Amino acid sequence: QVQLVESGGGLVQPGGSLRLACAASGSIFRVNTMGWYRQAPGKERELVATISSGGIANYVDSVKGRFIISRDNGKNTVYLQMNSLKREDTAVYYCNAGIMTRSLSLNQFWGQGTQVTVSS
């Protein structure tokens, strides 16, 4: 049993900042790539950023220079620092991780989602 629990969403004004966190717990042998996705109302879920177990990060063009993804491997936690937030960043943000469980089964796991609303 593996769980991803997200925290840190909320309401922020345009230009403001938020930091999301996602902690993986349970029967974990190894956590591979972790990432953040988002889904705005009426739109498909899109990839925001990923980070490999070695710390290599990738971003969707729309957040480059504003968002920073990082991870703490000792805590099986991934973070998303969101700066200079825009109204179009409003969405439910989901954490994703590729995890090998202690039974040596490799699967993709998702968090429950956390709402980020950028509004004045």
PDB file of C-alpha atoms in Angstrom, residues 3-119:
ATOM      1  CA  GLN A   3      -0.080   6.786  -0.533  1.00  0.00           C
ATOM      2  CA  LEU A   4       0.779  10.229  -1.858  1.00  0.00           C
ATOM      3  CA  VAL A   5      -0.470  13.055   0.335  1.00  0.00           C
ATOM      4  CA  GLU A   6      -0.370  16.617  -0.953  1.00  0.00           C
ATOM      5  CA  SER A   7      -0.467  19.867   0.962  1.00  0.00           C
ATOM      6  CA  GLY A   8       0.029  23.574   0.416  1.00  0.00           C
ATOM      7  CA  GLY A   9      -2.708  24.643  -1.967  1.00  0.00           C
ATOM      8  CA  GLY A  10      -4.900  27.663  -1.418  1.00  0.00           C
ATOM      9  CA  LEU A  11      -5.935  31.091  -2.609  1.00  0.00           C
ATOM     10  CA  VAL A  12      -3.275  33.594  -3.651  1.00  0.00           C
ATOM     11  CA  GLN A  13      -3.273  36.915  -5.460  1.00  0.00           C
ATOM     12  CA  PRO A  14      -1.697  37.279  -8.900  1.00  0.00           C
ATOM     13  CA  GLY A  15       2.050  37.694  -8.530  1.00  0.00           C
ATOM     14  CA  GLY A  16       2.071  35.782  -5.269  1.00  0.00           C
ATOM     15  CA  SER A  17       3.730  32.511  -4.301  1.00  0.00           C
ATOM     16  CA  LEU A  18       2.705  29.118  -2.988  1.00  0.00           C
ATOM     17  CA  ARG A  19       4.639  25.994  -2.120  1.00  0.00           C
ATOM     18  CA  LEU A  20       3.128  22.567  -2.649  1.00  0.00           C
ATOM     19  CA  ALA A  21       4.419  19.418  -0.992  1.00  0.00           C
ATOM     20  CA  CYS A  22       3.704  15.750  -1.650  1.00  0.00           C
ATOM     21  CA  ALA A  23       4.874  12.965   0.633  1.00  0.00           C
ATOM     22  CA  ALA A  24       4.927   9.314  -0.379  1.00  0.00           C
ATOM     23  CA  SER A  25       4.491   6.696   2.311  1.00  0.00           C
ATOM     24  CA  GLY A  26       3.796   3.011   2.711  1.00  0.00           C
ATOM     25  CA  SER A  27       5.416  -0.085   1.280  1.00  0.00           C
ATOM     26  CA  ILE A  28       8.141   1.707  -0.668  1.00  0.00           C
ATOM     27  CA  PHE A  29      11.352   0.165  -1.962  1.00  0.00           C
ATOM     28  CA  ARG A  30      12.372   2.985  -4.276  1.00  0.00           C
ATOM     29  CA  VAL A  31      10.858   6.214  -5.583  1.00  0.00           C
ATOM     30  CA  ASN A  32      11.756   7.044  -9.168  1.00  0.00           C
ATOM     31  CA  THR A  33      10.636  10.124 -11.060  1.00  0.00           C
ATOM     32  CA  MET A  34       8.209  12.398  -9.228  1.00  0.00           C
ATOM     33  CA  GLY A  35       6.138  15.118 -10.792  1.00  0.00           C
ATOM     34  CA  TRP A  36       3.294  17.578 -10.661  1.00  0.00           C
ATOM     35  CA  TYR A  37       0.348  17.760 -13.014  1.00  0.00           C
ATOM     36  CA  ARG A  38      -2.581  20.154 -13.051  1.00  0.00           C
ATOM     37  CA  GLN A  39      -6.096  20.225 -14.363  1.00  0.00           C
ATOM     38  CA  ALA A  40      -8.049  23.411 -14.873  1.00  0.00           C
ATOM     39  CA  PRO A  41     -11.860  23.416 -15.229  1.00  0.00           C
ATOM     40  CA  GLY A  42     -12.873  22.189 -18.648  1.00  0.00           C
ATOM     41  CA  LYS A  43      -9.330  21.263 -19.626  1.00  0.00           C
ATOM     42  CA  GLU A  44      -7.295  18.090 -19.753  1.00  0.00           C
ATOM     43  CA  ARG A  45      -4.735  17.257 -17.112  1.00  0.00           C
ATOM     44  CA  GLU A  46      -1.316  18.578 -18.128  1.00  0.00           C
ATOM     45  CA  LEU A  47       2.211  17.932 -16.974  1.00  0.00           C
ATOM     46  CA  VAL A  48       3.738  20.833 -15.048  1.00  0.00           C
ATOM     47  CA  ALA A  49       7.148  19.562 -13.925  1.00  0.00           C
ATOM     48  CA  THR A  50       9.074  16.382 -13.209  1.00  0.00           C
ATOM     49  CA  ILE A  51      12.207  15.567 -11.271  1.00  0.00           C
ATOM     50  CA  SER A  52      14.247  12.391 -11.488  1.00  0.00           C
ATOM     51  CA  SER A  53      15.663  10.551  -8.496  1.00  0.00           C
ATOM     52  CA  GLY A  54      18.980  12.180  -9.377  1.00  0.00           C
ATOM     53  CA  GLY A  55      17.501  15.662  -9.314  1.00  0.00           C
ATOM     54  CA  ILE A  56      17.135  16.408 -13.025  1.00  0.00           C
ATOM     55  CA  ALA A  57      14.132  18.686 -13.503  1.00  0.00           C
ATOM     56  CA  ASN A  58      11.943  19.407 -16.509  1.00  0.00           C
ATOM     57  CA  TYR A  59       9.187  21.988 -16.869  1.00  0.00           C
ATOM     58  CA  VAL A  60       6.369  22.818 -19.217  1.00  0.00           C
ATOM     59  CA  ASP A  61       7.194  26.037 -21.061  1.00  0.00           C
ATOM     60  CA  SER A  62       4.414  28.030 -19.397  1.00  0.00           C
ATOM     61  CA  VAL A  63       5.997  27.712 -15.924  1.00  0.00           C
ATOM     62  CA  LYS A  64       9.689  27.922 -16.773  1.00  0.00           C
ATOM     63  CA  GLY A  65      11.393  30.624 -14.744  1.00  0.00           C
ATOM     64  CA  ARG A  66       8.491  30.821 -12.282  1.00  0.00           C
ATOM     65  CA  PHE A  67       8.138  27.333 -10.757  1.00  0.00           C
ATOM     66  CA  ILE A  68      10.827  25.233  -9.110  1.00  0.00           C
ATOM     67  CA  ILE A  69      10.471  21.510  -8.455  1.00  0.00           C
ATOM     68  CA  SER A  70      12.651  19.847  -5.840  1.00  0.00           C
ATOM     69  CA  ARG A  71      12.684  16.681  -3.772  1.00  0.00           C
ATOM     70  CA  ASP A  72      13.945  15.274  -0.512  1.00  0.00           C
ATOM     71  CA  ASN A  73      14.784  11.641  -1.159  1.00  0.00           C
ATOM     72  CA  GLY A  74      15.198  10.906   2.539  1.00  0.00           C
ATOM     73  CA  LYS A  75      11.597  11.950   3.109  1.00  0.00           C
ATOM     74  CA  ASN A  76      10.185  10.650  -0.209  1.00  0.00           C
ATOM     75  CA  THR A  77       8.776  14.135  -0.696  1.00  0.00           C
ATOM     76  CA  VAL A  78       8.526  16.363  -3.744  1.00  0.00           C
ATOM     77  CA  TYR A  79       7.931  20.117  -3.637  1.00  0.00           C
ATOM     78  CA  LEU A  80       6.706  22.684  -6.128  1.00  0.00           C
ATOM     79  CA  GLN A  81       7.630  26.287  -5.395  1.00  0.00           C
ATOM     80  CA  MET A  82       5.320  28.469  -7.466  1.00  0.00           C
ATOM     81  CA  ASN A  83       6.283  32.123  -7.875  1.00  0.00           C
ATOM     82  CA  SER A  84       4.831  34.978  -9.920  1.00  0.00           C
ATOM     83  CA  LEU A  85       1.529  33.134 -10.059  1.00  0.00           C
ATOM     84  CA  LYS A  86      -0.925  34.015 -12.814  1.00  0.00           C
ATOM     85  CA  ARG A  87      -4.671  33.544 -13.051  1.00  0.00           C
ATOM     86  CA  GLU A  88      -4.102  30.860 -15.660  1.00  0.00           C
ATOM     87  CA  ASP A  89      -2.213  28.788 -13.064  1.00  0.00           C
ATOM     88  CA  THR A  90      -5.541  28.169 -11.320  1.00  0.00           C
ATOM     89  CA  ALA A  91      -6.134  24.418 -11.273  1.00  0.00           C
ATOM     90  CA  VAL A  92      -6.186  21.305  -9.158  1.00  0.00           C
ATOM     91  CA  TYR A  93      -2.574  20.183  -8.800  1.00  0.00           C
ATOM     92  CA  TYR A  94      -1.808  16.468  -8.608  1.00  0.00           C
ATOM     93  CA  CYS A  95       1.350  14.766  -7.452  1.00  0.00           C
ATOM     94  CA  ASN A  96       2.590  11.718  -9.362  1.00  0.00           C
ATOM     95  CA  ALA A  97       5.377   9.258  -8.604  1.00  0.00           C
ATOM     96  CA  GLY A  98       6.812   6.122 -10.104  1.00  0.00           C
ATOM     97  CA  ILE A  99       7.360   3.817  -7.150  1.00  0.00           C
ATOM     98  CA  MET A 100       8.769   0.345  -6.798  1.00  0.00           C
ATOM     99  CA  THR A 101       7.073  -1.282  -3.826  1.00  0.00           C
ATOM    100  CA  ARG A 102       8.696  -3.701  -1.418  1.00  0.00           C
ATOM    101  CA  SER A 103       7.100  -6.524  -3.393  1.00  0.00           C
ATOM    102  CA  LEU A 104       9.152  -5.213  -6.363  1.00  0.00           C
ATOM    103  CA  SER A 105       6.108  -4.064  -8.281  1.00  0.00           C
ATOM    104  CA  LEU A 106       6.613  -0.835 -10.261  1.00  0.00           C
ATOM    105  CA  ASN A 107       3.564   1.407 -10.541  1.00  0.00           C
ATOM    106  CA  GLN A 108       2.499   5.009 -11.006  1.00  0.00           C
ATOM    107  CA  PHE A 109       0.772   6.556  -8.017  1.00  0.00           C
ATOM    108  CA  TRP A 110      -1.300   9.741  -7.742  1.00  0.00           C
ATOM    109  CA  GLY A 111      -2.137  12.113  -4.952  1.00  0.00           C
ATOM    110  CA  GLN A 112      -5.677  13.276  -4.241  1.00  0.00           C
ATOM    111  CA  GLY A 113      -5.117  16.737  -5.659  1.00  0.00           C
ATOM    112  CA  THR A 114      -4.880  20.166  -4.078  1.00  0.00           C
ATOM    113  CA  GLN A 115      -6.672  23.286  -5.318  1.00  0.00           C
ATOM    114  CA  VAL A 116      -4.642  26.339  -6.295  1.00  0.00           C
ATOM    115  CA  THR A 117      -6.657  29.463  -7.027  1.00  0.00           C
ATOM    116  CA  VAL A 118      -5.003  32.642  -8.278  1.00  0.00           C
ATOM    117  CA  SER A 119      -7.390  35.546  -7.936  1.00  0.00           C
TER     118      SER A 119
END
